[in-house]
């Protein structure tokens, strides 16, 4: 769905880009689902014929929790779409590419040199965000590549839109998540909001400034800064909740993407034994559609396992920082 408040703050050209991207995404949704594929062999996962169960278990183990820290819900976090069941029913925040038909287009493949290819113009922004937050630039690049709609040449579309939710921009941030980042001290977006006078005395986004703030999701620098800040925040909170990962760029990127996709609460539950069946059912249906979800659940045996298989296969396929030489 297109947010009218954000549209009102844009130029006519920007509005045209957003409307076109939204329409293109809607028409392409079934092609994206087809591109994900259904495994047929018994030793393959239902989510991906190229990912064996042992591969999937290894991927989960790489992100497995260490220790017994309790998830007491005491850590304040930026709101994520998947924290709101209503939002998930409409669309899970950012798991699926905003332009499904182009999900098979990889920047690395399109670029032909294992680097940023047609997205080389974002190199400086990625490097600056990495230097500021400590999140590797290649990790940021692969998250953008998994989130944003892309042209046929693999170029990232700054005006990416998900027609089933308010997710927008290179980071596919929902309205609430973006506003939360603006209200979080220490983020680049918070600094911008303060400088522009968009925050009330209590630090909350003012109603009058909401449209202009949401429109910044279409600004590539703001979007990439937001991805970096959100990743840094989520990785820190995962560690506080007992989720310990190694320091490799690949693991950092995958853990950051998992939290970006699910939201902190569901990411912790996912890594500490699995999301409850009812919740997993909702999430899976939001990602692959009702019919495909039921098929995957039947193959896997239960919704938790089916959702786990689908998401781990997707992460294994799409979150590949080594493909982005920066």
Tab-separated table of N, CA and C in Angstrom, residues 32-94:
chain	number	residue	atom	x	y	z
A	32	UNK	N	8.107	-14.157	-8.466
A	32	UNK	CA	9.079	-14.299	-7.382
A	32	UNK	C	8.870	-15.605	-6.637
A	33	UNK	N	7.610	-15.921	-6.368
A	33	UNK	CA	7.337	-17.170	-5.654
A	33	UNK	C	7.809	-18.371	-6.463
A	34	UNK	N	7.617	-18.308	-7.773
A	34	UNK	CA	8.056	-19.407	-8.627
A	34	UNK	C	9.572	-19.520	-8.609
A	35	UNK	N	10.250	-18.374	-8.534
A	35	UNK	CA	11.710	-18.369	-8.555
A	35	UNK	C	12.301	-19.046	-7.323
A	36	UNK	N	11.552	-19.070	-6.209
A	36	UNK	CA	12.061	-19.687	-4.993
A	36	UNK	C	12.139	-21.204	-5.123
A	37	UNK	N	11.212	-21.799	-5.852
A	37	UNK	CA	11.257	-23.222	-6.115
A	37	UNK	C	10.774	-24.096	-4.970
A	38	UNK	N	10.467	-25.349	-5.277
A	38	UNK	CA	10.050	-26.343	-4.290
A	38	UNK	C	10.931	-27.569	-4.450
A	39	UNK	N	11.583	-27.984	-3.387
A	39	UNK	CA	12.433	-29.159	-3.467
A	39	UNK	C	11.621	-30.424	-3.617
A	40	UNK	N	12.157	-31.400	-4.345
A	40	UNK	CA	11.423	-32.629	-4.532
A	40	UNK	C	12.078	-33.822	-3.875
A	41	UNK	N	13.420	-33.821	-3.839
A	41	UNK	CA	14.120	-34.964	-3.278
A	41	UNK	C	13.954	-35.012	-1.771
A	42	UNK	N	13.881	-36.210	-1.185
A	42	UNK	CA	13.654	-36.334	0.248
A	42	UNK	C	14.769	-35.745	1.098
A	43	UNK	N	16.020	-35.685	0.567
A	43	UNK	CA	17.108	-35.144	1.367
A	43	UNK	C	17.295	-33.658	1.138
A	44	UNK	N	16.360	-33.051	0.427
A	44	UNK	CA	16.396	-31.606	0.220
A	44	UNK	C	15.337	-30.951	1.089
A	45	UNK	N	15.501	-29.660	1.343
A	45	UNK	CA	14.480	-28.956	2.096
A	45	UNK	C	13.340	-28.606	1.175
A	46	UNK	N	12.167	-28.381	1.751
A	46	UNK	CA	11.015	-27.979	0.948
A	46	UNK	C	11.200	-26.588	0.401
A	47	UNK	N	12.056	-25.801	1.026
A	47	UNK	CA	12.228	-24.418	0.612
A	47	UNK	C	13.149	-24.271	-0.574
A	48	UNK	N	14.144	-25.137	-0.699
A	48	UNK	CA	15.143	-24.947	-1.738
A	48	UNK	C	15.738	-26.282	-2.135
A	49	UNK	N	15.580	-26.702	-3.389
A	49	UNK	CA	16.115	-27.985	-3.826
A	49	UNK	C	17.628	-28.037	-3.772
A	50	UNK	N	18.289	-26.896	-3.615
A	50	UNK	CA	19.739	-26.884	-3.571
A	50	UNK	C	20.295	-26.880	-2.158
A	51	UNK	N	19.452	-26.873	-1.155
A	51	UNK	CA	19.903	-26.808	0.231
A	51	UNK	C	19.501	-28.087	0.944
A	52	UNK	N	20.481	-28.925	1.303
A	52	UNK	CA	20.172	-30.164	2.003
A	52	UNK	C	19.831	-29.866	3.452
A	53	UNK	N	19.240	-30.865	4.112
A	53	UNK	CA	18.888	-30.663	5.518
A	53	UNK	C	20.147	-30.449	6.358
A	54	UNK	N	21.231	-31.149	6.014
A	54	UNK	CA	22.462	-30.950	6.779
A	54	UNK	C	23.010	-29.552	6.553
A	55	UNK	N	22.875	-29.043	5.311
A	55	UNK	CA	23.293	-27.668	5.031
A	55	UNK	C	22.477	-26.695	5.868
A	56	UNK	N	21.161	-26.936	5.921
A	56	UNK	CA	20.278	-26.046	6.666
A	56	UNK	C	20.616	-26.066	8.149
A	57	UNK	N	20.880	-27.263	8.685
A	57	UNK	CA	21.217	-27.372	10.095
A	57	UNK	C	22.537	-26.669	10.398
A	58	UNK	N	23.478	-26.751	9.452
A	58	UNK	CA	24.759	-26.079	9.647
A	58	UNK	C	24.580	-24.568	9.643
A	59	UNK	N	23.703	-24.100	8.762
A	59	UNK	CA	23.440	-22.661	8.694
A	59	UNK	C	22.804	-22.181	9.990
A	60	UNK	N	21.861	-22.950	10.526
A	60	UNK	CA	21.225	-22.575	11.783
A	60	UNK	C	22.230	-22.632	12.930
A	61	UNK	N	23.098	-23.639	12.917
A	61	UNK	CA	24.091	-23.777	13.980
A	61	UNK	C	25.037	-22.587	13.997
A	62	UNK	N	25.348	-22.068	12.819
A	62	UNK	CA	26.243	-20.920	12.716
A	62	UNK	C	25.680	-19.718	13.459
A	63	UNK	N	24.338	-19.644	13.519
A	63	UNK	CA	23.679	-18.532	14.194
A	63	UNK	C	23.056	-18.954	15.516
A	64	UNK	N	23.412	-20.141	16.004
A	64	UNK	CA	22.749	-20.686	17.192
A	64	UNK	C	23.128	-19.918	18.443
A	65	UNK	N	22.205	-19.852	19.424
A	65	UNK	CA	22.489	-19.136	20.670
A	65	UNK	C	23.494	-19.875	21.530
A	66	UNK	N	24.301	-19.127	22.250
A	66	UNK	CA	25.234	-19.701	23.207
A	66	UNK	C	24.854	-19.180	24.585
A	67	UNK	N	24.917	-20.026	25.587
A	67	UNK	CA	24.571	-19.582	26.934
A	67	UNK	C	23.083	-19.700	27.175
A	68	UNK	N	22.655	-19.211	28.328
A	68	UNK	CA	21.255	-19.353	28.722
A	68	UNK	C	20.625	-18.030	29.118
A	69	UNK	N	21.034	-16.954	28.457
A	69	UNK	CA	20.447	-15.655	28.788
A	69	UNK	C	18.957	-15.694	28.531
A	70	UNK	N	18.205	-15.121	29.426
A	70	UNK	CA	16.746	-15.146	29.299
A	70	UNK	C	16.261	-14.044	28.396
A	71	UNK	N	15.238	-14.360	27.635
A	71	UNK	CA	14.587	-13.355	26.796
A	71	UNK	C	13.436	-12.779	27.607
A	72	UNK	N	13.767	-11.758	28.432
A	72	UNK	CA	12.751	-11.235	29.336
A	72	UNK	C	11.995	-10.062	28.770
A	73	UNK	N	12.323	-9.690	27.530
A	73	UNK	CA	11.603	-8.612	26.886
A	73	UNK	C	11.899	-7.252	27.481
A	74	UNK	N	12.980	-7.148	28.276
A	74	UNK	CA	13.244	-5.890	28.961
A	74	UNK	C	13.987	-4.884	28.104
A	75	UNK	N	14.567	-5.334	26.987
A	75	UNK	CA	15.344	-4.429	26.149
A	75	UNK	C	14.422	-3.658	25.226
A	76	UNK	N	14.539	-2.345	25.242
A	76	UNK	CA	13.702	-1.510	24.388
A	76	UNK	C	14.277	-1.541	22.977
A	77	UNK	N	13.464	-1.824	22.006
A	77	UNK	CA	13.934	-1.904	20.631
A	77	UNK	C	13.061	-1.081	19.713
A	78	UNK	N	13.621	-0.800	18.531
A	78	UNK	CA	12.848	-0.108	17.509
A	78	UNK	C	11.766	-1.044	17.016
A	79	UNK	N	10.513	-0.582	16.867
A	79	UNK	CA	9.439	-1.457	16.423
A	79	UNK	C	9.711	-2.054	15.048
A	80	UNK	N	9.355	-3.296	14.862
A	80	UNK	CA	9.533	-3.960	13.578
A	80	UNK	C	8.188	-4.463	13.111
A	81	UNK	N	7.983	-4.568	11.787
A	81	UNK	CA	6.694	-4.971	11.283
A	81	UNK	C	6.213	-6.288	11.841
A	82	UNK	N	7.128	-7.219	12.017
A	82	UNK	CA	6.714	-8.537	12.474
A	82	UNK	C	6.371	-8.558	13.952
A	83	UNK	N	6.588	-7.456	14.683
A	83	UNK	CA	6.151	-7.377	16.064
A	83	UNK	C	4.651	-7.115	16.134
A	84	UNK	N	4.060	-6.780	14.996
A	84	UNK	CA	2.630	-6.467	14.933
A	84	UNK	C	1.947	-7.511	14.066
A	85	UNK	N	1.183	-8.429	14.651
A	85	UNK	CA	0.539	-9.488	13.871
A	85	UNK	C	-0.265	-8.957	12.706
A	86	UNK	N	-0.888	-7.804	12.871
A	86	UNK	CA	-1.693	-7.242	11.783
A	86	UNK	C	-0.809	-6.878	10.612
A	87	UNK	N	0.372	-6.352	10.926
A	87	UNK	CA	1.288	-5.965	9.855
A	87	UNK	C	1.809	-7.190	9.135
A	88	UNK	N	2.037	-8.271	9.882
A	88	UNK	CA	2.540	-9.484	9.263
A	88	UNK	C	1.499	-10.083	8.343
A	89	UNK	N	0.244	-10.028	8.753
A	89	UNK	CA	-0.813	-10.570	7.917
A	89	UNK	C	-0.847	-9.848	6.587
A	90	UNK	N	-0.589	-8.548	6.642
A	90	UNK	CA	-0.588	-7.766	5.413
A	90	UNK	C	0.661	-8.068	4.617
A	91	UNK	N	1.780	-8.095	5.277
A	91	UNK	CA	3.054	-8.407	4.654
A	91	UNK	C	4.115	-8.420	5.711
A	92	UNK	N	5.018	-9.397	5.659
A	92	UNK	CA	6.083	-9.374	6.625
A	92	UNK	C	7.056	-8.333	6.156
A	93	UNK	N	7.535	-7.540	7.012
A	93	UNK	CA	8.329	-6.367	6.769
A	93	UNK	C	9.166	-6.371	5.549
A	94	UNK	N	10.186	-7.146	5.560
A	94	UNK	CA	11.139	-6.961	4.512
A	94	UNK	C	11.748	-8.253	4.049
